[in-house]
PDB file of C-alpha atoms and ligand atoms in Angstrom:
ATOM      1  CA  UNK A   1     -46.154 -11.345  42.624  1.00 36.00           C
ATOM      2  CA  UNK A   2     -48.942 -11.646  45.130  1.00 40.00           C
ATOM      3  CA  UNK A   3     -46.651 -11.928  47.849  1.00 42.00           C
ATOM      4  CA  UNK A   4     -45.987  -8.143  48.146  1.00 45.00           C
ATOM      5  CA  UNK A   5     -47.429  -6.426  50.519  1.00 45.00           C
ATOM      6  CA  UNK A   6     -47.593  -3.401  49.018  1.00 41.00           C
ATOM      7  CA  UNK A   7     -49.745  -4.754  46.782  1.00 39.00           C
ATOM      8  CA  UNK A   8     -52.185  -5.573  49.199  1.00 41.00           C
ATOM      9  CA  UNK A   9     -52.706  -2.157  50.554  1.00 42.00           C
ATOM     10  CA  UNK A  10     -55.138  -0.030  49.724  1.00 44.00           C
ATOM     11  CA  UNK A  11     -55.240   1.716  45.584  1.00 43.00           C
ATOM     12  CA  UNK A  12     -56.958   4.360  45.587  1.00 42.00           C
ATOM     13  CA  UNK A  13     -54.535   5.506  42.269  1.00 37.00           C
ATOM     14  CA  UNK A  14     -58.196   5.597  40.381  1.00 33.00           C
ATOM     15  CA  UNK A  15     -59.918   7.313  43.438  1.00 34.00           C
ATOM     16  CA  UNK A  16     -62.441   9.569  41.992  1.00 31.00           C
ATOM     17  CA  UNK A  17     -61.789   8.595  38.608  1.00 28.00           C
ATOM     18  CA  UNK A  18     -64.666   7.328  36.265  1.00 27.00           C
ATOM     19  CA  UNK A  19     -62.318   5.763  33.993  1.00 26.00           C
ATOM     20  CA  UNK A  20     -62.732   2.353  35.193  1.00 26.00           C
ATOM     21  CA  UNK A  21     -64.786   0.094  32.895  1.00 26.00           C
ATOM     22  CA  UNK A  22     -68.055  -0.744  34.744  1.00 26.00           C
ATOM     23  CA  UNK A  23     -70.602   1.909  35.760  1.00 31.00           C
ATOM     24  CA  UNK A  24     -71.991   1.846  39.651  1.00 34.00           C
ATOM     25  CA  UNK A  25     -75.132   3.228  40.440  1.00 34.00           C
ATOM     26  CA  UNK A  26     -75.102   2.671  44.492  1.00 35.00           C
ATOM     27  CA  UNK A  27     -78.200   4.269  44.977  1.00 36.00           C
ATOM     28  CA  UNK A  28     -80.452   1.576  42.622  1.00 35.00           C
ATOM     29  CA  UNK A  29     -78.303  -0.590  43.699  1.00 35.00           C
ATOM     30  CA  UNK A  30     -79.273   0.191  46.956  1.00 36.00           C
ATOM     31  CA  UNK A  31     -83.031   0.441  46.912  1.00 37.00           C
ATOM     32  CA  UNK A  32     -82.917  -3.128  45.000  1.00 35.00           C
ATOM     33  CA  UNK A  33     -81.329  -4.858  47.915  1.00 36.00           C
ATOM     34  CA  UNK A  34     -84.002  -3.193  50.485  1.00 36.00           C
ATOM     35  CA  UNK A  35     -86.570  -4.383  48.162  1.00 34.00           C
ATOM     36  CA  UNK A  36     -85.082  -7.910  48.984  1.00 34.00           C
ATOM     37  CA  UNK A  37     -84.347  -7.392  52.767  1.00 34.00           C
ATOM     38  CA  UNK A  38     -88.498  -6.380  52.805  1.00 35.00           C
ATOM     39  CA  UNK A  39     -89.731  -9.775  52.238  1.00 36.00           C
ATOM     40  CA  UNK A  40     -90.324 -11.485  55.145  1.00 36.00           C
ATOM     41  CA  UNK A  41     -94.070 -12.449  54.580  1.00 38.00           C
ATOM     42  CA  UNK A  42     -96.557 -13.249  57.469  1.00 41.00           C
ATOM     43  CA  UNK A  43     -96.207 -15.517  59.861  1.00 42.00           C
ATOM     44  CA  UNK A  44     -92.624 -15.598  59.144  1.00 41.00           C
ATOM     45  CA  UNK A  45     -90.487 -17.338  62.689  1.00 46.00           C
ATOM     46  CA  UNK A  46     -89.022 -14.019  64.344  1.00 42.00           C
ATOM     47  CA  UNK A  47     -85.474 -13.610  63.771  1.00 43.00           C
ATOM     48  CA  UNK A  48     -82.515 -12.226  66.142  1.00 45.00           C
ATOM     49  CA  UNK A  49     -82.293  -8.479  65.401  1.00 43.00           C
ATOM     50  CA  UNK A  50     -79.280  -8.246  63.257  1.00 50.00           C
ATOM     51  CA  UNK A  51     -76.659  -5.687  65.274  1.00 56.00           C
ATOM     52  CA  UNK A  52     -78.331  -2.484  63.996  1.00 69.00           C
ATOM     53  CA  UNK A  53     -77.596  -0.386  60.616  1.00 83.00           C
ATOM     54  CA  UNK A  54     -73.980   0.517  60.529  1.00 94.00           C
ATOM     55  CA  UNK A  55     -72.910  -1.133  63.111  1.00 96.00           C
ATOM     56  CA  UNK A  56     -70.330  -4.218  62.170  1.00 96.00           C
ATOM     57  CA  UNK A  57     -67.939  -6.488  64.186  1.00 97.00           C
ATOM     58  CA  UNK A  58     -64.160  -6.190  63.591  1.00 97.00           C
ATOM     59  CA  UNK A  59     -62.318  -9.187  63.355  1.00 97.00           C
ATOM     60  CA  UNK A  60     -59.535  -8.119  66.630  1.00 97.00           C
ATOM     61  CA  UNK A  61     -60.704  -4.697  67.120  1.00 97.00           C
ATOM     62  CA  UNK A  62     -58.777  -2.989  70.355  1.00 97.00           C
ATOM     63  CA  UNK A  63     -57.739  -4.089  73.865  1.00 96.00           C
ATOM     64  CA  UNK A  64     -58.935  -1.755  76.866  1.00 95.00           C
ATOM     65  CA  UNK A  65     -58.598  -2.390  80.649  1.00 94.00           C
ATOM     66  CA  UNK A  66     -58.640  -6.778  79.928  1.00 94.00           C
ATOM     67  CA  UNK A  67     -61.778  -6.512  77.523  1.00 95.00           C
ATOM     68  CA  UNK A  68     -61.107  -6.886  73.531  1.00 96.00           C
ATOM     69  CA  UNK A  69     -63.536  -4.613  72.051  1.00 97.00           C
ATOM     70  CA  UNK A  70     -65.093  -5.680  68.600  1.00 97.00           C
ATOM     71  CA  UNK A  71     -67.831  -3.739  67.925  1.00 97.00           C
ATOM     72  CA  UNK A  72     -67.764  -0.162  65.757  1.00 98.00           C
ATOM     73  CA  UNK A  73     -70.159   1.800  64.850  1.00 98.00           C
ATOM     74  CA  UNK A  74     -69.880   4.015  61.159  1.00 98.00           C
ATOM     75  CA  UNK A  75     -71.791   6.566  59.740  1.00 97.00           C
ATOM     76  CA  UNK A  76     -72.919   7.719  55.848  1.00 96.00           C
ATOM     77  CA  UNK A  77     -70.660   9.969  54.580  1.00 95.00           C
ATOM     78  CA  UNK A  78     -72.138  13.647  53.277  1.00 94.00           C
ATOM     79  CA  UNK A  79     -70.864  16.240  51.095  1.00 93.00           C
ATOM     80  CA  UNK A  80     -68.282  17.543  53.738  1.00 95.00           C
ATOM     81  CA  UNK A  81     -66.322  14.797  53.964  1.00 94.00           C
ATOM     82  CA  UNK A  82     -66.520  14.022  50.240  1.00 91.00           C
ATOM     83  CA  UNK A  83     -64.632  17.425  50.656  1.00 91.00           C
ATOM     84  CA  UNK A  84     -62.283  16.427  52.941  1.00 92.00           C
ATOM     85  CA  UNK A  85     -61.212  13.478  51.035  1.00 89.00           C
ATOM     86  CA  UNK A  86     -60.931  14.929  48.046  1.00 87.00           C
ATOM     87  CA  UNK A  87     -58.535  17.851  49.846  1.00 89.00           C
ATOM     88  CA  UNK A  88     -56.755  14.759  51.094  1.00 86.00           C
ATOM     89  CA  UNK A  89     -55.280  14.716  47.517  1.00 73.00           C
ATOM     90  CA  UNK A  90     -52.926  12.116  46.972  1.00 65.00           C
ATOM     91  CA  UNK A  91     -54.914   9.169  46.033  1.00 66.00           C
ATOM     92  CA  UNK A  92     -53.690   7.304  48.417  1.00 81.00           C
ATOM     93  CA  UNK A  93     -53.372   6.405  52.108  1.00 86.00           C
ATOM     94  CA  UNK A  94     -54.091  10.361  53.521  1.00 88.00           C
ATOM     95  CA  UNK A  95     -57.705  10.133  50.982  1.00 89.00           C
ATOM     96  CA  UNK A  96     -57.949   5.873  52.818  1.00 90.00           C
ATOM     97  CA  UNK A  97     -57.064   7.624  56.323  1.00 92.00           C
ATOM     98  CA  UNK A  98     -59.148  10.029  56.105  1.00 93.00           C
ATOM     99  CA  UNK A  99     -62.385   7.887  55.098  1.00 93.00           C
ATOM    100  CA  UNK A 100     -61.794   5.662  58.292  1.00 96.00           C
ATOM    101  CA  UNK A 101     -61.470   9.066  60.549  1.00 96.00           C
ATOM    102  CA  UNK A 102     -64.537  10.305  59.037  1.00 96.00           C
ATOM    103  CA  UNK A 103     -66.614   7.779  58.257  1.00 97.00           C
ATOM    104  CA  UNK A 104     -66.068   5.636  61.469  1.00 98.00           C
ATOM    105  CA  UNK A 105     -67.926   6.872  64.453  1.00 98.00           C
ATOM    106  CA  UNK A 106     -66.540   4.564  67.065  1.00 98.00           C
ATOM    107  CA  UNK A 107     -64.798   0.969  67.421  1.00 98.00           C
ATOM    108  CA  UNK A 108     -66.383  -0.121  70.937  1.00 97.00           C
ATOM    109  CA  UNK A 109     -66.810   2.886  73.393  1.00 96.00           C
ATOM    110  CA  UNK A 110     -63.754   4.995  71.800  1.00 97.00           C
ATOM    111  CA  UNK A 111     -64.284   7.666  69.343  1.00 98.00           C
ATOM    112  CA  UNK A 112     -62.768   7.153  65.932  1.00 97.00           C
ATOM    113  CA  UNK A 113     -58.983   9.142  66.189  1.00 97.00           C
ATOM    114  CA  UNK A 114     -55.973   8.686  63.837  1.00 94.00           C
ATOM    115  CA  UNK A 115     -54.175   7.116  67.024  1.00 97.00           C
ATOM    116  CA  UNK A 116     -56.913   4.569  67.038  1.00 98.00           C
ATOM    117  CA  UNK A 117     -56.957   3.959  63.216  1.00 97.00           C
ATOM    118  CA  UNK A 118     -53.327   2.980  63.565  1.00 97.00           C
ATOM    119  CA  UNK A 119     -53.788   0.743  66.205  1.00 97.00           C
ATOM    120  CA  UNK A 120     -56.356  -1.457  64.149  1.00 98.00           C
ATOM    121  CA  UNK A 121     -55.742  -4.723  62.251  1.00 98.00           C
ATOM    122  CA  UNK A 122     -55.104  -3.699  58.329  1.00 96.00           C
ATOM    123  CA  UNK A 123     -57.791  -6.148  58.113  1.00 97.00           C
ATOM    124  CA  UNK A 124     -59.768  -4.177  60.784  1.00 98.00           C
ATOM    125  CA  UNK A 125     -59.644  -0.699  58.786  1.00 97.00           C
ATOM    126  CA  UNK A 126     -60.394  -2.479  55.064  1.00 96.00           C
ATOM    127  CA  UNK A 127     -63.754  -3.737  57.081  1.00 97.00           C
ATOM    128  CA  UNK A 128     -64.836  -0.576  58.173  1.00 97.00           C
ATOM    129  CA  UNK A 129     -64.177   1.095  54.701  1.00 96.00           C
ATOM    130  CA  UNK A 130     -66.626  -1.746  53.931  1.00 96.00           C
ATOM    131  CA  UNK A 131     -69.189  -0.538  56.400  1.00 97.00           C
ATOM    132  CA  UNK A 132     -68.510   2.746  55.647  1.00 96.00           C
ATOM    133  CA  UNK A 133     -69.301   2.280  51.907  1.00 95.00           C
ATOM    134  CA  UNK A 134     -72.767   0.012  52.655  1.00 95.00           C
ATOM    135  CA  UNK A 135     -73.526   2.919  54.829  1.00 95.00           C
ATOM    136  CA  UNK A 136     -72.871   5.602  52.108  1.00 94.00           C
ATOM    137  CA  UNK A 137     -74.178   4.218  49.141  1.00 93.00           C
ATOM    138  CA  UNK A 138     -75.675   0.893  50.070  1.00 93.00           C
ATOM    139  CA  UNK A 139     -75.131  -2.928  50.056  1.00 93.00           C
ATOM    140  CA  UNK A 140     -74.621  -3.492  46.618  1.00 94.00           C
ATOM    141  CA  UNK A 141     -72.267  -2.477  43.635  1.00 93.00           C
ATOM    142  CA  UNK A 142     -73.932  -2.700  40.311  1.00 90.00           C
ATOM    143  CA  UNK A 143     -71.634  -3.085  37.103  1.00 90.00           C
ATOM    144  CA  UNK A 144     -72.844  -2.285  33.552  1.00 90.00           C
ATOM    145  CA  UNK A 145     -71.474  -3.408  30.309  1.00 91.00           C
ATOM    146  CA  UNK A 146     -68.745  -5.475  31.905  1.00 91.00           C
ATOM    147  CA  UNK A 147     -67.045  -7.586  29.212  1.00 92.00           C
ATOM    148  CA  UNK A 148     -66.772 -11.619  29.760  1.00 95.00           C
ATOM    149  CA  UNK A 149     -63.773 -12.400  29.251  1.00 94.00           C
ATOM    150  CA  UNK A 150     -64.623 -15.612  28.077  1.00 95.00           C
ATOM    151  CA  UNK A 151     -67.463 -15.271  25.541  1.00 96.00           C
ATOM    152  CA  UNK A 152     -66.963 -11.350  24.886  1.00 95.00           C
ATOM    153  CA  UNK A 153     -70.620 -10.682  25.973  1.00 96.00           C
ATOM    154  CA  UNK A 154     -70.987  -7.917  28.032  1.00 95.00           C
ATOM    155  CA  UNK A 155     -72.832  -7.755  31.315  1.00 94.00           C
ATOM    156  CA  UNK A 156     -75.138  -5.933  33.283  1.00 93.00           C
ATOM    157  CA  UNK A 157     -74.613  -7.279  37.237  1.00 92.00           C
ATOM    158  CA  UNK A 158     -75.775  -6.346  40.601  1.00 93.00           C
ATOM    159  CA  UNK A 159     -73.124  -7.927  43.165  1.00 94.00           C
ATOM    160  CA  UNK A 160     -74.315  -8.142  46.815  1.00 95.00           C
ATOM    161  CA  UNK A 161     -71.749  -6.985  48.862  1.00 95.00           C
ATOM    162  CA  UNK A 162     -72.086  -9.537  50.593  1.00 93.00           C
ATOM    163  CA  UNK A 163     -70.657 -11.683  48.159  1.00 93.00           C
ATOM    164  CA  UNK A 164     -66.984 -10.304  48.622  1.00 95.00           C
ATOM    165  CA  UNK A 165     -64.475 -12.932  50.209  1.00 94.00           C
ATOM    166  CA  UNK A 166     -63.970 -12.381  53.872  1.00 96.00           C
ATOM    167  CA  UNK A 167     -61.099 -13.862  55.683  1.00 97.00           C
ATOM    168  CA  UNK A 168     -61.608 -14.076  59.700  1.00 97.00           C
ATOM    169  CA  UNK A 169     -59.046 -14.727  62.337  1.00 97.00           C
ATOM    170  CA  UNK A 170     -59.155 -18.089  63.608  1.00 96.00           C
ATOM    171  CA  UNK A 171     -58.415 -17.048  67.180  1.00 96.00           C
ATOM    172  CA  UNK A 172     -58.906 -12.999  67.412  1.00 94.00           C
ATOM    173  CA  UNK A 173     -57.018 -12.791  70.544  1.00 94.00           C
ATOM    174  CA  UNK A 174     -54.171 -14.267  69.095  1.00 96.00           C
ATOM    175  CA  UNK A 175     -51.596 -11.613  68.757  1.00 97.00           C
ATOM    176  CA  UNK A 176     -48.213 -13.847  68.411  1.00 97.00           C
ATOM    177  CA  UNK A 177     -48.124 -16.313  65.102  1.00 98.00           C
ATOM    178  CA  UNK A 178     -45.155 -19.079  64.421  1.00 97.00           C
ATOM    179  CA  UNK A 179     -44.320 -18.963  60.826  1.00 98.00           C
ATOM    180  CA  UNK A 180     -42.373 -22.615  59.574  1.00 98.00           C
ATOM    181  CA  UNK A 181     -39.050 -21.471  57.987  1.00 96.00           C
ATOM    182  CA  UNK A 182     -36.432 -23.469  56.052  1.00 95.00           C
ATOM    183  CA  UNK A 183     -33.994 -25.843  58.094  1.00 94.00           C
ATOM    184  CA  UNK A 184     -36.268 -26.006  61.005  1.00 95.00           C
ATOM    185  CA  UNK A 185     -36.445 -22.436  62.173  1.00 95.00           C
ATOM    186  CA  UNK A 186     -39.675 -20.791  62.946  1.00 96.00           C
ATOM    187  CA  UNK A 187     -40.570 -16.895  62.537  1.00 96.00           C
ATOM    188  CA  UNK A 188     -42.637 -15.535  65.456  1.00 96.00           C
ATOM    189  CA  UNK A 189     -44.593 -12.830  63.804  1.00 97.00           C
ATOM    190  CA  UNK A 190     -47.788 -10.367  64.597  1.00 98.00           C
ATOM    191  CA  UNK A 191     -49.638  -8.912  61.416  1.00 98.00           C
ATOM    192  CA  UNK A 192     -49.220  -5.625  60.142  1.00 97.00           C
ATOM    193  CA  UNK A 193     -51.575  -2.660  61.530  1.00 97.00           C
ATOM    194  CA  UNK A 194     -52.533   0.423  60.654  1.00 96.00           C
ATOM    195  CA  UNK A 195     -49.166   1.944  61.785  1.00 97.00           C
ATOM    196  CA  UNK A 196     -47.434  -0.355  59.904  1.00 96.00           C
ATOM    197  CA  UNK A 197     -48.909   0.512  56.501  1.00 93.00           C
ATOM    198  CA  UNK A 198     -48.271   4.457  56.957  1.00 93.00           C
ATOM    199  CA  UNK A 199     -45.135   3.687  58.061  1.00 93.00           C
ATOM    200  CA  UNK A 200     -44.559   1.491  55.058  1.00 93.00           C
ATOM    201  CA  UNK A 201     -46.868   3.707  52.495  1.00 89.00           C
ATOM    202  CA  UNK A 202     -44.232   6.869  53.681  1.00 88.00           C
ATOM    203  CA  UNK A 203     -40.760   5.253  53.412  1.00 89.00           C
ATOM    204  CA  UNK A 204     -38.773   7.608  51.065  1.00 87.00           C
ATOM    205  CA  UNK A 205     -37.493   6.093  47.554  1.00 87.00           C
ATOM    206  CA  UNK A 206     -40.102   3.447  48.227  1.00 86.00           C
ATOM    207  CA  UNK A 207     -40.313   0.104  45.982  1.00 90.00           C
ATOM    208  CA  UNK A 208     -42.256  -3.182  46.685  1.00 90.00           C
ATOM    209  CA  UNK A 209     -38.930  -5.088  47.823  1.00 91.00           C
ATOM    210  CA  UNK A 210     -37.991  -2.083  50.263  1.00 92.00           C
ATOM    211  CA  UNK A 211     -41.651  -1.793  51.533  1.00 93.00           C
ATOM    212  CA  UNK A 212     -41.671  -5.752  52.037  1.00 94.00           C
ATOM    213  CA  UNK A 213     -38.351  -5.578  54.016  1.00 94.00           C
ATOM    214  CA  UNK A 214     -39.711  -2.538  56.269  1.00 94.00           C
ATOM    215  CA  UNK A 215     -42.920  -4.367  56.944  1.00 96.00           C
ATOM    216  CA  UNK A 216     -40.796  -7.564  57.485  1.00 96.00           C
ATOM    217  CA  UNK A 217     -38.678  -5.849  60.066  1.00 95.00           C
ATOM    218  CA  UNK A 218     -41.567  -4.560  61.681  1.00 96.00           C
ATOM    219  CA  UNK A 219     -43.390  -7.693  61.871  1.00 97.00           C
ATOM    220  CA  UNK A 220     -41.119 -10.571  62.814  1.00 96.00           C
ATOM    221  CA  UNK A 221     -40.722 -10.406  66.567  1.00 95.00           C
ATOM    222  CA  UNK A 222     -38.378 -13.355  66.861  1.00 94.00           C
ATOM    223  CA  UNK A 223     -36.643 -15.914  64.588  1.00 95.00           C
ATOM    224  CA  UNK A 224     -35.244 -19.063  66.182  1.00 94.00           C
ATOM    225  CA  UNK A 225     -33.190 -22.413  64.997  1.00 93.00           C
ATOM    226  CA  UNK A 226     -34.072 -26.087  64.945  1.00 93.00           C
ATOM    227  CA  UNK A 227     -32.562 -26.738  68.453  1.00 92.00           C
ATOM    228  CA  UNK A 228     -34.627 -23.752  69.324  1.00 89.00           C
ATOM    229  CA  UNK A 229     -31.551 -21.228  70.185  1.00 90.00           C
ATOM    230  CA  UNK A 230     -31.990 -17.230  68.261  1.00 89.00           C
ATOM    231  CA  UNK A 231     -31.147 -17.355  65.045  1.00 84.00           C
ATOM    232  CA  UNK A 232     -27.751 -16.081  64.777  1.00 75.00           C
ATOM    233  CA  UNK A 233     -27.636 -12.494  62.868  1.00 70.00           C
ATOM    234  CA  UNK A 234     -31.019 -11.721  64.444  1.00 75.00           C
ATOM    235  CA  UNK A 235     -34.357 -11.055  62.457  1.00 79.00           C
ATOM    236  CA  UNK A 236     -32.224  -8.510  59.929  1.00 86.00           C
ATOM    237  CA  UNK A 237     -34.901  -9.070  57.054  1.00 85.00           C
ATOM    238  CA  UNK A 238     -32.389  -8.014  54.430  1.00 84.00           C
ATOM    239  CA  UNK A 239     -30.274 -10.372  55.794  1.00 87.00           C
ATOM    240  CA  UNK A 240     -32.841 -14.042  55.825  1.00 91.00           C
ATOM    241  CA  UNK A 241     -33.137 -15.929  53.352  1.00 92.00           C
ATOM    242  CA  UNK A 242     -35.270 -15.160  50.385  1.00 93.00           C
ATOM    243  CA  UNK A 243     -37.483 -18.588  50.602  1.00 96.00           C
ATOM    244  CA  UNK A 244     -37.956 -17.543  54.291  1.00 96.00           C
ATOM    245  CA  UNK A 245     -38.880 -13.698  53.755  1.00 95.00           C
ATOM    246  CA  UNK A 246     -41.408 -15.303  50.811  1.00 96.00           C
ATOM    247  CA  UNK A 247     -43.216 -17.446  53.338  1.00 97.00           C
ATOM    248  CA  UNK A 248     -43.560 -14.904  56.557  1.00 97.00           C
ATOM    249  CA  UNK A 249     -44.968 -12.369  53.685  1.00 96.00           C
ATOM    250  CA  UNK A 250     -47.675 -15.111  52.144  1.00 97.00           C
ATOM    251  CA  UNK A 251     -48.434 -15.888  56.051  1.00 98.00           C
ATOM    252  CA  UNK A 252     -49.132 -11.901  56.320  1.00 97.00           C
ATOM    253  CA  UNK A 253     -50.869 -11.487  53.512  1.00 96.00           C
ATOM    254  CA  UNK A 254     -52.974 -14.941  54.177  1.00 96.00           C
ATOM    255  CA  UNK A 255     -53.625 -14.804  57.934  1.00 97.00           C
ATOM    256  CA  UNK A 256     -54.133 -11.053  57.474  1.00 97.00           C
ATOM    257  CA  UNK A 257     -58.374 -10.784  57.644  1.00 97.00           C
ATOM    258  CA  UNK A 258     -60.734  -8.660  55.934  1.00 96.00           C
ATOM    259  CA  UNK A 259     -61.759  -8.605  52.318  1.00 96.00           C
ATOM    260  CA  UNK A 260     -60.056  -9.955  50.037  1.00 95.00           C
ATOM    261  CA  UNK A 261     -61.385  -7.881  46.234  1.00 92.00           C
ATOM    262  CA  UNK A 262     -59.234  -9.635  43.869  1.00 90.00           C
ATOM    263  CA  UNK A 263     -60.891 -12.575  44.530  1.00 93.00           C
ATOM    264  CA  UNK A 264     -64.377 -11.563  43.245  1.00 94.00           C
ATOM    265  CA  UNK A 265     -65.879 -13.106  40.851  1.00 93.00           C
ATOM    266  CA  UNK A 266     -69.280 -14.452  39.471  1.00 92.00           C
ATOM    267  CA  UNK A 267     -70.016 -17.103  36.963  1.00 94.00           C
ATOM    268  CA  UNK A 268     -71.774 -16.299  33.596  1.00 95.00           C
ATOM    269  CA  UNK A 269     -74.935 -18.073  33.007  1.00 94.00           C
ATOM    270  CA  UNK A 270     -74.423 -17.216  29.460  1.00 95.00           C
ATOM    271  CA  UNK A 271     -71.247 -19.306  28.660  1.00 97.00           C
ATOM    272  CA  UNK A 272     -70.475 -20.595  31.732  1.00 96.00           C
ATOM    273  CA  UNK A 273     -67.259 -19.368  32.771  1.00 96.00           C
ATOM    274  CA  UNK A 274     -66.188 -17.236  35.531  1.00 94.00           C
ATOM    275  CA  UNK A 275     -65.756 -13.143  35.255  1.00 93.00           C
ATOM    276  CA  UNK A 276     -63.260 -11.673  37.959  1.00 92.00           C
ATOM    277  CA  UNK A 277     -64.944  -8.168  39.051  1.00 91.00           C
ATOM    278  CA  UNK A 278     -62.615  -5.114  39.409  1.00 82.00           C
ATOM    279  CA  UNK A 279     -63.843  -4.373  42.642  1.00 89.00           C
ATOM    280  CA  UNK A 280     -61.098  -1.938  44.583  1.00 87.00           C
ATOM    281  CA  UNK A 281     -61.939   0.574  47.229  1.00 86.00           C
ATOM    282  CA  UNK A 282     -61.485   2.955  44.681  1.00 83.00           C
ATOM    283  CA  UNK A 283     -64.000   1.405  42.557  1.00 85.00           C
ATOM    284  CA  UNK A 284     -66.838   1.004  45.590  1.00 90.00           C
ATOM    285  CA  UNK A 285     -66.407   4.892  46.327  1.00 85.00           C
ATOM    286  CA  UNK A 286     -66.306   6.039  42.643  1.00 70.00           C
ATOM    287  CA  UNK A 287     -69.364   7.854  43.576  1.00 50.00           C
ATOM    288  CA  UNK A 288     -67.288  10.205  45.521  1.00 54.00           C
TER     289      UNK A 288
HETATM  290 ZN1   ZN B 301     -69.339 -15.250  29.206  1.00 88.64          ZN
END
């Protein structure tokens, strides 16, 4: 199930929508973690300067003239471009595309574009989004009333951020990977960017087997044999074998960086037992 892409990409289906259980109040949520950040007492050893308020690192971020550019450089949002994503409508990647247009200033010394939001990682984009919401509404989500699934109590919770799973790229400058196929053959592949998910998100009559074969085709550069010769019949998607288009999507999804929501969680001091947060983009904006 989890090795559709299309389930990895960005829901924003409850964008806006406050009828997700858990209640965030950014702004407390916000002045709590300053309140945190402002204890460094005297005397305390002087630290590196942390790269300054919203400013992050992407994970690949772009390639100009020989030098890979990594840092970006986002802004709060304000009532405007609430507007404008809101007037985006759909719910979906025009409200996403338009939150990385807005609320991204720069990724190193190139103004945000569409052109350039394409061009970035999947993994790239879901980090700014990340910045972009810190910058907005602060570094913490707080949940009330959230139900434990294991003891039924329910559950006030300020999550840091912070605390979200991040994948990195082992090598950022890596663009080519070799997938391990069936019989021998390897899959040279490059992960999916932002062009690749509009692409995708747009195909007409779209379904999470047709999206997965789009993105496959898109994706797998080269497919060769054993003894190293092209695989005869080419890199047709529709036409590998199912085991093999299973294991180049888990490699996308896995190698893929950026956060990774469904994998919050927090353990319950009260019974022990571990709570899974519904944390979604969707969720992390709701104040919009
Ligand atoms: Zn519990």
């Amino acid at each position: 199930m989890t090795e559709s892409l299309a389930s990895a990409l960005p829901d924003f289906d409850t964008f806006g929508v406050s009828g997700v259980s858990g209640v965030a109040e950014p702004h407390r949520a916000h002045a709590l973690s300053q309140s945190v950040l402002a204890d460094s007492g005297p005397g305390a050893m002087p630290v590196i300067a942390p790269p300054g308020e919203n400013h992050i690192t992407l994970q690949r971020g772009i390639l100009r003239n020989g030098t890979w550019h990594r840092d970006a450089e986002v802004r709060e949002l304000t009532g405007r471009d609430e507007e404008a994503i809101a007037a985006a409508g759909d719910g979906g990647l025009k409200a996403f595309e338009t939150l990385v247009t807005r609320g991204v200033v720069r990724v190193g010394p190139e103004p945000m574009t569409r052109l350039l939001a394409g061009e970035l990682l999947i993994g790239d984009r879901e980090l700014l989004v990340l910045a972009v919401r810190r910058a907005t509404f602060g570094d913490a989500v707080e949940f009330r009333n959230l139900p434990c699934p294991n003891c039924g109590e329910e559950i006030d919770l300020v999550f840091p951020l912070d605390h979200i799973p991040v994948v990195e790229l082992e090598d950022p400058e890596q663009l080519e990977f070799k997938v391990p196929l069936r019989k021998g053959a390897t899959a040279v592949v490059r992960l999916p960017d932002g062009d690749d998910q509009a692409h995708v998100l747009n195909l007409r009559d779209r379904n999470a087997i047709k999206a997965d074969t789009e993105m496959l085709s898109r994706c797998i550069l080269r497919i060769t044999q054993a003894d190293g010769s092209p695989r005869a019949g080419g890199v047709d998607p529709g036409d590998l074998p199912m085991a093999d288009r299973h294991t180049i999507l888990r490699f996308l999804n896995a190698t893929q960086p950026g956060p990774r929501y469904q994998d919050c969680a927090f353990t319950h001091d009260t019974c022990g037992g571990e709570v899974p947060l519904p944390l979604t983009v969707a969720t992390l904006f709701r104040g919009l």
